[in-house]
PDB file of C-alpha atoms in Angstrom:
ATOM      1  CA  MET C   1      25.097 107.582  41.850  1.00 89.00           C
ATOM      2  CA  MET C   2      27.113 105.307  44.058  1.00 95.00           C
ATOM      3  CA  HIS C   3      28.823 105.240  47.435  1.00 97.00           C
ATOM      4  CA  SER C   4      32.607 105.403  47.387  1.00 97.00           C
ATOM      5  CA  LYS C   5      35.631 106.535  49.399  1.00 98.00           C
ATOM      6  CA  TYR C   6      37.551 109.799  49.134  1.00 98.00           C
ATOM      7  CA  LYS C   7      40.740 109.301  51.119  1.00 98.00           C
ATOM      8  CA  ASN C   8      39.411 108.022  54.475  1.00 98.00           C
ATOM      9  CA  LYS C   9      35.956 109.627  54.045  1.00 98.00           C
ATOM     10  CA  ASP C  10      32.678 108.157  52.813  1.00 98.00           C
ATOM     11  CA  SER C  11      31.747 109.828  49.541  1.00 98.00           C
ATOM     12  CA  ILE C  12      29.084 109.864  46.841  1.00 98.00           C
ATOM     13  CA  VAL C  13      30.002 109.734  43.163  1.00 98.00           C
ATOM     14  CA  MET C  14      27.749 111.132  40.428  1.00 98.00           C
ATOM     15  CA  GLU C  15      28.740 110.240  36.899  1.00 97.00           C
ATOM     16  CA  ASN C  16      27.495 110.602  33.335  1.00 97.00           C
ATOM     17  CA  ALA C  17      29.160 110.347  29.922  1.00 96.00           C
ATOM     18  CA  GLY C  18      31.188 113.536  30.358  1.00 96.00           C
ATOM     19  CA  ILE C  19      31.602 114.239  34.077  1.00 98.00           C
ATOM     20  CA  ARG C  20      32.621 112.430  37.234  1.00 98.00           C
ATOM     21  CA  ALA C  21      31.764 114.443  40.372  1.00 98.00           C
ATOM     22  CA  GLU C  22      32.399 113.355  43.962  1.00 98.00           C
ATOM     23  CA  PHE C  23      30.867 114.719  47.179  1.00 98.00           C
ATOM     24  CA  LEU C  24      31.447 114.366  50.907  1.00 98.00           C
ATOM     25  CA  PRO C  25      28.354 114.494  53.130  1.00 98.00           C
ATOM     26  CA  ASP C  26      30.660 114.805  56.151  1.00 98.00           C
ATOM     27  CA  PRO C  27      32.178 117.305  56.407  1.00 98.00           C
ATOM     28  CA  GLY C  28      30.640 120.145  54.493  1.00 98.00           C
ATOM     29  CA  GLY C  29      28.420 118.474  51.904  1.00 98.00           C
ATOM     30  CA  LYS C  30      31.193 119.571  49.562  1.00 98.00           C
ATOM     31  CA  MET C  31      32.292 118.678  46.057  1.00 98.00           C
ATOM     32  CA  VAL C  32      35.798 117.253  46.341  1.00 98.00           C
ATOM     33  CA  SER C  33      36.390 116.230  42.729  1.00 98.00           C
ATOM     34  CA  LEU C  34      35.198 117.278  39.265  1.00 98.00           C
ATOM     35  CA  ILE C  35      36.737 115.342  36.384  1.00 98.00           C
ATOM     36  CA  ASN C  36      36.351 115.875  32.659  1.00 96.00           C
ATOM     37  CA  LYS C  37      36.035 112.259  31.528  1.00 96.00           C
ATOM     38  CA  LYS C  38      36.932 113.078  27.927  1.00 94.00           C
ATOM     39  CA  THR C  39      40.324 114.557  28.842  1.00 94.00           C
ATOM     40  CA  GLY C  40      40.852 113.072  32.307  1.00 95.00           C
ATOM     41  CA  TYR C  41      41.426 116.550  33.751  1.00 96.00           C
ATOM     42  CA  GLU C  42      40.704 117.158  37.456  1.00 98.00           C
ATOM     43  CA  TYR C  43      39.425 120.698  37.884  1.00 98.00           C
ATOM     44  CA  LEU C  44      39.329 120.869  41.687  1.00 98.00           C
ATOM     45  CA  LEU C  45      42.454 121.284  43.775  1.00 98.00           C
ATOM     46  CA  GLN C  46      43.590 118.076  45.482  1.00 98.00           C
ATOM     47  CA  ARG C  47      45.831 117.780  48.536  1.00 97.00           C
ATOM     48  CA  GLU C  48      48.551 115.122  48.627  1.00 95.00           C
ATOM     49  CA  ASN C  49      47.803 113.962  52.191  1.00 96.00           C
ATOM     50  CA  GLU C  50      46.353 110.445  52.410  1.00 95.00           C
ATOM     51  CA  ARG C  51      43.906 111.273  55.211  1.00 97.00           C
ATOM     52  CA  TYR C  52      41.419 114.105  54.992  1.00 98.00           C
ATOM     53  CA  ARG C  53      42.473 117.032  57.190  1.00 97.00           C
ATOM     54  CA  ASP C  54      39.537 117.476  59.547  1.00 97.00           C
ATOM     55  CA  GLN C  55      38.778 120.540  61.618  1.00 97.00           C
ATOM     56  CA  PRO C  56      36.202 120.807  64.413  1.00 97.00           C
ATOM     57  CA  PHE C  57      33.266 123.184  64.268  1.00 97.00           C
ATOM     58  CA  ASP C  58      34.584 126.742  64.680  1.00 97.00           C
ATOM     59  CA  GLY C  59      38.012 125.492  63.628  1.00 98.00           C
ATOM     60  CA  VAL C  60      40.496 127.173  61.300  1.00 98.00           C
ATOM     61  CA  PHE C  61      39.570 126.592  57.666  1.00 98.00           C
ATOM     62  CA  VAL C  62      43.078 126.836  56.208  1.00 97.00           C
ATOM     63  CA  GLU C  63      44.346 124.257  58.706  1.00 97.00           C
ATOM     64  CA  GLY C  64      41.790 121.776  57.376  1.00 97.00           C
ATOM     65  CA  GLU C  65      41.672 120.153  53.934  1.00 98.00           C
ATOM     66  CA  CYS C  66      41.252 123.543  52.231  1.00 98.00           C
ATOM     67  CA  ALA C  67      40.634 122.061  48.769  1.00 98.00           C
ATOM     68  CA  GLY C  68      37.722 121.350  46.440  1.00 98.00           C
ATOM     69  CA  PHE C  69      34.455 123.306  46.494  1.00 98.00           C
ATOM     70  CA  ASP C  70      33.167 124.446  49.917  1.00 98.00           C
ATOM     71  CA  ASP C  71      30.138 126.567  50.754  1.00 98.00           C
ATOM     72  CA  MET C  72      31.114 129.639  52.773  1.00 98.00           C
ATOM     73  CA  PHE C  73      28.102 130.569  54.937  1.00 98.00           C
ATOM     74  CA  PRO C  74      27.143 132.797  56.741  1.00 98.00           C
ATOM     75  CA  THR C  75      30.539 134.561  56.559  1.00 98.00           C
ATOM     76  CA  ILE C  76      34.103 134.043  55.351  1.00 98.00           C
ATOM     77  CA  ASP C  77      36.157 135.983  57.894  1.00 98.00           C
ATOM     78  CA  VAL C  78      35.498 135.616  61.625  1.00 98.00           C
ATOM     79  CA  CYS C  79      33.234 138.405  62.905  1.00 98.00           C
ATOM     80  CA  GLU C  80      30.259 139.008  65.195  1.00 98.00           C
ATOM     81  CA  TYR C  81      26.638 139.203  64.127  1.00 98.00           C
ATOM     82  CA  GLU C  82      25.419 142.801  64.372  1.00 97.00           C
ATOM     83  CA  ASN C  83      21.646 142.601  64.877  1.00 97.00           C
ATOM     84  CA  GLU C  84      19.333 141.368  67.625  1.00 97.00           C
ATOM     85  CA  PRO C  85      18.432 138.735  68.703  1.00 98.00           C
ATOM     86  CA  TRP C  86      21.882 137.313  67.795  1.00 98.00           C
ATOM     87  CA  LYS C  87      23.890 140.473  68.385  1.00 98.00           C
ATOM     88  CA  ASN C  88      27.563 139.763  69.226  1.00 98.00           C
ATOM     89  CA  ILE C  89      27.298 136.022  68.521  1.00 98.00           C
ATOM     90  CA  LYS C  90      30.504 134.868  66.849  1.00 98.00           C
ATOM     91  CA  MET C  91      30.326 133.903  63.178  1.00 98.00           C
ATOM     92  CA  ALA C  92      32.838 131.087  62.729  1.00 98.00           C
ATOM     93  CA  ASP C  93      35.873 131.155  60.446  1.00 98.00           C
ATOM     94  CA  HIS C  94      34.774 130.614  56.831  1.00 98.00           C
ATOM     95  CA  GLY C  95      31.257 130.085  58.188  1.00 98.00           C
ATOM     96  CA  GLU C  96      29.533 127.138  59.800  1.00 98.00           C
ATOM     97  CA  VAL C  97      28.581 124.667  57.117  1.00 98.00           C
ATOM     98  CA  TRP C  98      32.013 123.587  55.768  1.00 98.00           C
ATOM     99  CA  SER C  99      32.796 121.793  59.038  1.00 98.00           C
ATOM    100  CA  LEU C 100      29.351 120.318  59.761  1.00 98.00           C
ATOM    101  CA  PRO C 101      27.942 116.957  58.625  1.00 98.00           C
ATOM    102  CA  TRP C 102      25.160 117.218  56.045  1.00 98.00           C
ATOM    103  CA  ASN C 103      22.171 114.905  55.691  1.00 98.00           C
ATOM    104  CA  TYR C 104      21.640 113.389  52.265  1.00 98.00           C
ATOM    105  CA  GLN C 105      19.279 111.260  50.215  1.00 97.00           C
ATOM    106  CA  PHE C 106      18.902 110.157  46.599  1.00 96.00           C
ATOM    107  CA  LYS C 107      15.717 111.214  44.835  1.00 93.00           C
ATOM    108  CA  ASP C 108      14.714 111.387  41.155  1.00 89.00           C
ATOM    109  CA  ASP C 109      18.278 111.046  39.796  1.00 92.00           C
ATOM    110  CA  SER C 110      19.414 113.867  42.102  1.00 97.00           C
ATOM    111  CA  LEU C 111      21.454 114.102  45.267  1.00 98.00           C
ATOM    112  CA  HIS C 112      19.690 116.094  48.006  1.00 98.00           C
ATOM    113  CA  MET C 113      21.783 117.454  50.876  1.00 98.00           C
ATOM    114  CA  SER C 114      20.896 119.632  53.874  1.00 98.00           C
ATOM    115  CA  VAL C 115      22.358 121.070  57.069  1.00 98.00           C
ATOM    116  CA  ASN C 116      20.952 123.030  60.006  1.00 98.00           C
ATOM    117  CA  GLY C 117      22.700 126.003  61.536  1.00 98.00           C
ATOM    118  CA  ALA C 118      24.713 125.611  64.725  1.00 98.00           C
ATOM    119  CA  ARG C 119      24.550 129.142  66.185  1.00 98.00           C
ATOM    120  CA  PHE C 120      21.813 130.550  63.970  1.00 98.00           C
ATOM    121  CA  PRO C 121      18.345 129.119  63.107  1.00 98.00           C
ATOM    122  CA  TYR C 122      18.562 128.275  59.414  1.00 98.00           C
ATOM    123  CA  THR C 123      18.467 125.273  57.097  1.00 98.00           C
ATOM    124  CA  LEU C 124      20.655 125.200  53.979  1.00 98.00           C
ATOM    125  CA  GLU C 125      19.707 122.682  51.304  1.00 98.00           C
ATOM    126  CA  LYS C 126      21.060 121.827  47.889  1.00 98.00           C
ATOM    127  CA  LYS C 127      19.809 119.594  45.114  1.00 98.00           C
ATOM    128  CA  ILE C 128      22.527 118.347  42.758  1.00 98.00           C
ATOM    129  CA  CYS C 129      21.816 116.987  39.290  1.00 98.00           C
ATOM    130  CA  PHE C 130      23.266 116.830  35.794  1.00 98.00           C
ATOM    131  CA  THR C 131      21.859 119.369  33.360  1.00 96.00           C
ATOM    132  CA  GLY C 132      23.628 117.860  30.359  1.00 95.00           C
ATOM    133  CA  GLU C 133      26.507 115.590  29.411  1.00 95.00           C
ATOM    134  CA  ASP C 134      28.943 118.403  30.176  1.00 97.00           C
ATOM    135  CA  SER C 135      27.221 120.269  33.023  1.00 98.00           C
ATOM    136  CA  ILE C 136      26.182 119.785  36.644  1.00 98.00           C
ATOM    137  CA  ARG C 137      24.034 122.114  38.741  1.00 98.00           C
ATOM    138  CA  MET C 138      23.545 122.708  42.467  1.00 98.00           C
ATOM    139  CA  TYR C 139      20.207 124.302  43.409  1.00 98.00           C
ATOM    140  CA  TYR C 140      20.345 125.993  46.826  1.00 98.00           C
ATOM    141  CA  THR C 141      17.525 126.867  49.213  1.00 98.00           C
ATOM    142  CA  LEU C 142      18.192 128.798  52.418  1.00 99.00           C
ATOM    143  CA  THR C 143      15.331 128.721  54.927  1.00 98.00           C
ATOM    144  CA  ASN C 144      15.114 131.099  57.870  1.00 98.00           C
ATOM    145  CA  ASN C 145      13.575 129.176  60.765  1.00 98.00           C
ATOM    146  CA  SER C 146      13.104 132.263  62.946  1.00 98.00           C
ATOM    147  CA  ALA C 147      10.809 135.274  63.336  1.00 98.00           C
ATOM    148  CA  PHE C 148      13.693 137.682  62.607  1.00 98.00           C
ATOM    149  CA  ASP C 149      15.400 138.621  59.344  1.00 98.00           C
ATOM    150  CA  PHE C 150      18.836 136.987  59.016  1.00 98.00           C
ATOM    151  CA  GLU C 151      21.704 138.767  57.267  1.00 98.00           C
ATOM    152  CA  PHE C 152      24.403 136.578  55.768  1.00 98.00           C
ATOM    153  CA  LEU C 153      27.160 136.124  53.232  1.00 98.00           C
ATOM    154  CA  TRP C 154      27.240 133.084  50.966  1.00 98.00           C
ATOM    155  CA  ALA C 155      30.170 132.421  48.651  1.00 98.00           C
ATOM    156  CA  GLY C 156      30.990 129.421  46.532  1.00 98.00           C
ATOM    157  CA  HIS C 157      34.632 128.674  47.371  1.00 98.00           C
ATOM    158  CA  LEU C 158      35.848 126.777  44.296  1.00 98.00           C
ATOM    159  CA  MET C 159      39.553 125.948  44.559  1.00 98.00           C
ATOM    160  CA  ILE C 160      40.421 125.146  40.952  1.00 98.00           C
ATOM    161  CA  ASN C 161      43.596 123.789  39.374  1.00 98.00           C
ATOM    162  CA  ILE C 162      45.269 125.979  36.770  1.00 97.00           C
ATOM    163  CA  GLU C 163      48.257 125.839  34.461  1.00 96.00           C
ATOM    164  CA  GLU C 164      50.553 128.650  33.422  1.00 96.00           C
ATOM    165  CA  GLY C 165      48.685 130.739  30.882  1.00 97.00           C
ATOM    166  CA  THR C 166      45.173 129.837  32.081  1.00 97.00           C
ATOM    167  CA  ARG C 167      42.893 132.749  31.245  1.00 97.00           C
ATOM    168  CA  VAL C 168      40.073 134.111  33.396  1.00 98.00           C
ATOM    169  CA  ILE C 169      37.104 135.344  31.363  1.00 98.00           C
ATOM    170  CA  VAL C 170      34.416 137.521  32.954  1.00 98.00           C
ATOM    171  CA  PRO C 171      31.504 139.646  31.679  1.00 97.00           C
ATOM    172  CA  ASP C 172      32.372 142.908  29.931  1.00 96.00           C
ATOM    173  CA  ASP C 173      31.061 145.041  32.805  1.00 96.00           C
ATOM    174  CA  CYS C 174      33.820 143.794  35.155  1.00 97.00           C
ATOM    175  CA  LYS C 175      36.186 146.763  34.848  1.00 96.00           C
ATOM    176  CA  GLN C 176      37.322 147.550  38.395  1.00 97.00           C
ATOM    177  CA  ALA C 177      38.401 145.341  41.291  1.00 97.00           C
ATOM    178  CA  ILE C 178      38.508 145.875  45.063  1.00 96.00           C
ATOM    179  CA  THR C 179      41.644 144.451  46.697  1.00 96.00           C
ATOM    180  CA  ILE C 180      41.034 142.159  49.692  1.00 96.00           C
ATOM    181  CA  LEU C 181      44.326 140.264  50.121  1.00 94.00           C
ATOM    182  CA  THR C 182      47.595 140.670  48.247  1.00 92.00           C
ATOM    183  CA  ASN C 183      51.316 140.106  48.481  1.00 89.00           C
ATOM    184  CA  GLY C 184      51.704 142.497  45.585  1.00 84.00           C
ATOM    185  CA  ASN C 185      51.197 146.234  45.156  1.00 84.00           C
ATOM    186  CA  GLY C 186      48.161 147.330  47.139  1.00 84.00           C
ATOM    187  CA  LYS C 187      46.158 147.058  50.347  1.00 90.00           C
ATOM    188  CA  PHE C 188      42.645 146.156  51.495  1.00 93.00           C
ATOM    189  CA  GLY C 189      40.023 148.321  49.840  1.00 93.00           C
ATOM    190  CA  ASP C 190      42.175 149.627  46.998  1.00 93.00           C
ATOM    191  CA  LEU C 191      40.266 150.080  43.750  1.00 94.00           C
ATOM    192  CA  ARG C 192      42.197 148.852  40.706  1.00 94.00           C
ATOM    193  CA  ASP C 193      41.566 148.762  36.974  1.00 95.00           C
ATOM    194  CA  TRP C 194      41.107 145.164  35.833  1.00 96.00           C
ATOM    195  CA  PRO C 195      42.882 143.254  34.347  1.00 96.00           C
ATOM    196  CA  ASN C 196      46.004 145.447  34.380  1.00 94.00           C
ATOM    197  CA  PHE C 197      47.474 145.258  37.885  1.00 93.00           C
ATOM    198  CA  ARG C 198      50.883 146.333  39.189  1.00 87.00           C
ATOM    199  CA  ASP C 199      53.323 144.125  41.085  1.00 83.00           C
ATOM    200  CA  MET C 200      55.591 145.166  43.994  1.00 80.00           C
ATOM    201  CA  ASP C 201      58.143 146.551  41.537  1.00 84.00           C
ATOM    202  CA  GLY C 202      55.536 148.728  39.867  1.00 85.00           C
ATOM    203  CA  ASN C 203      55.436 146.641  36.702  1.00 88.00           C
ATOM    204  CA  THR C 204      52.094 146.126  34.993  1.00 92.00           C
ATOM    205  CA  TYR C 205      50.890 142.554  34.486  1.00 94.00           C
ATOM    206  CA  ARG C 206      47.733 140.826  33.267  1.00 95.00           C
ATOM    207  CA  ALA C 207      45.715 139.642  36.265  1.00 95.00           C
ATOM    208  CA  ASP C 208      43.446 137.598  33.981  1.00 97.00           C
ATOM    209  CA  ILE C 209      46.274 135.258  32.883  1.00 97.00           C
ATOM    210  CA  SER C 210      48.075 132.985  35.341  1.00 97.00           C
ATOM    211  CA  ARG C 211      51.802 133.681  35.555  1.00 96.00           C
ATOM    212  CA  PRO C 212      54.707 131.272  36.162  1.00 96.00           C
ATOM    213  CA  GLU C 213      54.997 129.640  39.582  1.00 95.00           C
ATOM    214  CA  ASN C 214      58.178 131.515  40.410  1.00 95.00           C
ATOM    215  CA  VAL C 215      56.389 134.878  40.666  1.00 93.00           C
ATOM    216  CA  LYS C 216      54.877 133.679  43.971  1.00 94.00           C
ATOM    217  CA  GLY C 217      51.809 135.828  43.385  1.00 93.00           C
ATOM    218  CA  PHE C 218      48.778 135.963  45.696  1.00 94.00           C
ATOM    219  CA  GLU C 219      45.863 138.265  44.967  1.00 95.00           C
ATOM    220  CA  LYS C 220      42.229 138.281  46.091  1.00 97.00           C
ATOM    221  CA  TYR C 221      39.747 140.841  44.819  1.00 97.00           C
ATOM    222  CA  TYR C 222      36.065 141.382  44.089  1.00 98.00           C
ATOM    223  CA  PHE C 223      34.680 143.151  41.069  1.00 98.00           C
ATOM    224  CA  ASN C 224      33.263 146.506  42.093  1.00 96.00           C
ATOM    225  CA  ASN C 225      29.845 146.076  40.533  1.00 96.00           C
ATOM    226  CA  LYS C 226      26.771 143.928  40.559  1.00 97.00           C
ATOM    227  CA  LEU C 227      27.120 141.691  37.538  1.00 98.00           C
ATOM    228  CA  ALA C 228      24.657 142.074  34.683  1.00 96.00           C
ATOM    229  CA  ASP C 229      25.329 138.455  33.687  1.00 97.00           C
ATOM    230  CA  GLY C 230      26.198 135.754  36.211  1.00 98.00           C
ATOM    231  CA  TRP C 231      29.130 133.767  34.888  1.00 98.00           C
ATOM    232  CA  CYS C 232      32.884 133.344  34.940  1.00 98.00           C
ATOM    233  CA  GLY C 233      35.057 131.158  32.705  1.00 98.00           C
ATOM    234  CA  LEU C 234      38.497 129.568  32.660  1.00 98.00           C
ATOM    235  CA  GLU C 235      40.277 128.738  29.405  1.00 97.00           C
ATOM    236  CA  TYR C 236      43.292 126.456  29.683  1.00 96.00           C
ATOM    237  CA  PRO C 237      46.341 126.437  27.364  1.00 94.00           C
ATOM    238  CA  GLY C 238      45.900 124.310  24.285  1.00 86.00           C
ATOM    239  CA  ASN C 239      42.113 124.676  24.544  1.00 77.00           C
ATOM    240  CA  LYS C 240      41.799 121.091  25.800  1.00 82.00           C
ATOM    241  CA  ASN C 241      39.852 122.112  28.878  1.00 91.00           C
ATOM    242  CA  LYS C 242      37.429 124.872  29.748  1.00 95.00           C
ATOM    243  CA  LEU C 243      35.241 125.549  32.760  1.00 98.00           C
ATOM    244  CA  THR C 244      32.289 127.923  32.980  1.00 98.00           C
ATOM    245  CA  ILE C 245      30.595 128.777  36.286  1.00 98.00           C
ATOM    246  CA  ALA C 246      27.107 130.291  36.049  1.00 98.00           C
ATOM    247  CA  PHE C 247      24.856 131.743  38.760  1.00 98.00           C
ATOM    248  CA  PRO C 248      21.745 133.983  39.024  1.00 98.00           C
ATOM    249  CA  VAL C 249      22.575 137.671  39.474  1.00 98.00           C
ATOM    250  CA  ASP C 250      19.287 138.479  41.214  1.00 98.00           C
ATOM    251  CA  THR C 251      20.428 136.543  44.308  1.00 98.00           C
ATOM    252  CA  VAL C 252      24.190 136.109  43.685  1.00 98.00           C
ATOM    253  CA  PRO C 253      25.216 139.434  42.134  1.00 98.00           C
ATOM    254  CA  TYR C 254      28.954 139.586  42.914  1.00 98.00           C
ATOM    255  CA  LEU C 255      32.121 137.745  41.925  1.00 98.00           C
ATOM    256  CA  GLY C 256      35.436 137.301  43.698  1.00 98.00           C
ATOM    257  CA  ILE C 257      38.734 135.949  42.357  1.00 98.00           C
ATOM    258  CA  LEU C 258      41.813 134.717  44.203  1.00 98.00           C
ATOM    259  CA  MET C 259      44.800 133.982  41.978  1.00 97.00           C
ATOM    260  CA  ASN C 260      47.435 131.967  43.825  1.00 97.00           C
ATOM    261  CA  GLU C 261      50.650 131.451  41.866  1.00 97.00           C
ATOM    262  CA  LYS C 262      52.404 129.614  44.714  1.00 96.00           C
ATOM    263  CA  GLY C 263      52.210 132.751  46.830  1.00 95.00           C
ATOM    264  CA  TRP C 264      50.303 130.892  49.570  1.00 96.00           C
ATOM    265  CA  ASP C 265      50.944 127.381  50.895  1.00 96.00           C
ATOM    266  CA  ASN C 266      53.004 126.523  47.806  1.00 96.00           C
ATOM    267  CA  LEU C 267      49.792 125.962  45.818  1.00 97.00           C
ATOM    268  CA  TYR C 268      49.177 126.880  42.178  1.00 98.00           C
ATOM    269  CA  ASN C 269      45.459 127.428  41.819  1.00 98.00           C
ATOM    270  CA  ILE C 270      42.649 129.916  41.448  1.00 98.00           C
ATOM    271  CA  ILE C 271      39.634 130.405  43.711  1.00 98.00           C
ATOM    272  CA  ILE C 272      36.408 131.503  42.023  1.00 98.00           C
ATOM    273  CA  GLU C 273      33.827 132.954  44.430  1.00 98.00           C
ATOM    274  CA  PRO C 274      30.340 133.814  43.205  1.00 98.00           C
ATOM    275  CA  CYS C 275      28.849 135.550  46.239  1.00 98.00           C
ATOM    276  CA  THR C 276      25.846 137.395  47.654  1.00 98.00           C
ATOM    277  CA  ILE C 277      27.996 140.240  49.061  1.00 98.00           C
ATOM    278  CA  CYS C 278      31.702 141.159  49.006  1.00 97.00           C
ATOM    279  CA  TYR C 279      34.428 142.040  51.522  1.00 97.00           C
ATOM    280  CA  ASP C 280      34.528 138.558  53.159  1.00 98.00           C
ATOM    281  CA  ARG C 281      32.245 139.469  56.082  1.00 97.00           C
ATOM    282  CA  PRO C 282      28.674 140.797  56.369  1.00 98.00           C
ATOM    283  CA  ASP C 283      29.434 143.702  58.734  1.00 97.00           C
ATOM    284  CA  VAL C 284      32.119 145.199  56.464  1.00 97.00           C
ATOM    285  CA  ALA C 285      29.977 144.646  53.359  1.00 98.00           C
ATOM    286  CA  LYS C 286      27.125 146.475  55.082  1.00 97.00           C
ATOM    287  CA  LYS C 287      29.357 149.507  55.619  1.00 97.00           C
ATOM    288  CA  HIS C 288      29.769 149.546  51.824  1.00 96.00           C
ATOM    289  CA  GLY C 289      26.025 149.342  51.206  1.00 97.00           C
ATOM    290  CA  GLN C 290      25.853 145.607  50.526  1.00 98.00           C
ATOM    291  CA  VAL C 291      23.364 143.430  52.418  1.00 98.00           C
ATOM    292  CA  SER C 292      21.990 139.991  51.639  1.00 98.00           C
ATOM    293  CA  LYS C 293      19.296 138.663  53.941  1.00 98.00           C
ATOM    294  CA  VAL C 294      16.584 136.080  54.203  1.00 98.00           C
ATOM    295  CA  LYS C 295      13.300 137.364  55.629  1.00 98.00           C
ATOM    296  CA  ALA C 296      11.734 135.998  58.800  1.00 98.00           C
ATOM    297  CA  PHE C 297      10.455 132.468  58.062  1.00 98.00           C
ATOM    298  CA  GLY C 298      11.435 133.138  54.454  1.00 98.00           C
ATOM    299  CA  LYS C 299      13.531 131.437  51.784  1.00 98.00           C
ATOM    300  CA  TYR C 300      16.432 132.549  49.578  1.00 98.00           C
ATOM    301  CA  ASN C 301      17.224 130.601  46.399  1.00 98.00           C
ATOM    302  CA  TRP C 302      20.154 130.400  44.002  1.00 98.00           C
ATOM    303  CA  TYR C 303      22.155 127.906  41.968  1.00 98.00           C
ATOM    304  CA  ILE C 304      25.659 127.178  40.703  1.00 98.00           C
ATOM    305  CA  ASN C 305      26.050 125.554  37.283  1.00 98.00           C
ATOM    306  CA  LEU C 306      29.408 124.070  36.246  1.00 98.00           C
ATOM    307  CA  THR C 307      29.986 123.383  32.555  1.00 98.00           C
ATOM    308  CA  ILE C 308      33.158 121.687  31.330  1.00 96.00           C
TER     309      ILE C 308
END
């Protein structure tokens, strides 16, 4: 591990024989780069701006850097907390932790990072270490520092580079998808058979394979089931690169996908979102019978493992 610079920000680089990973303690404790050293491929979306696009706390996520791998917690969409003693307190856009500075320290060949809540009494920690020449893992611990249960949404917001023909691979039980955002054929809450979607002209296309840039597609959905196995994979054309994302289904049981074929912000990328609940906000998820919570003075644990 070593200190470095990412654009104008102080960063930390972790490197082994196969992977170079880079993190920003401030803001967000986020992973900004993940490079396959054998092929030179950068998996995480990079912006062309020379200076990092900062946003203040409670700012607008998409007006910030909006790249790399952010933690979305305790919501994605802006909403209000529903339960006492925090009833009607605003939950910030894309959550709190992406815009906050994280503390960090090096310990036992691992990077330890942590952040305390701004409007809610929690501590979110992650321990980052290599689990092999081709894999890196982030162990998360959420601690509730209050005498009341705390309901939340956590999603890993991995903005990943793709090429035309990149294939999304998911477990066999992922058969139906719930539409969240689309510029195609559908509306919020629509249930669709995956991977055969329809575009605005009514033509069927494969949602698991990235299309040419000129289609200007934009589609976000969640799979309509708790996963039996916690993983999602990307296979790139020519089989030179591959990325597998793994997570524990007992605490992170859902998976979201956003395929962006230059339909938003002229970007060509995919967002993979392992998550504790769907629908982008805890109150809406609760209406659909989905709740994730950490008990009073309790802890909630999960991990994300990235294998190249």
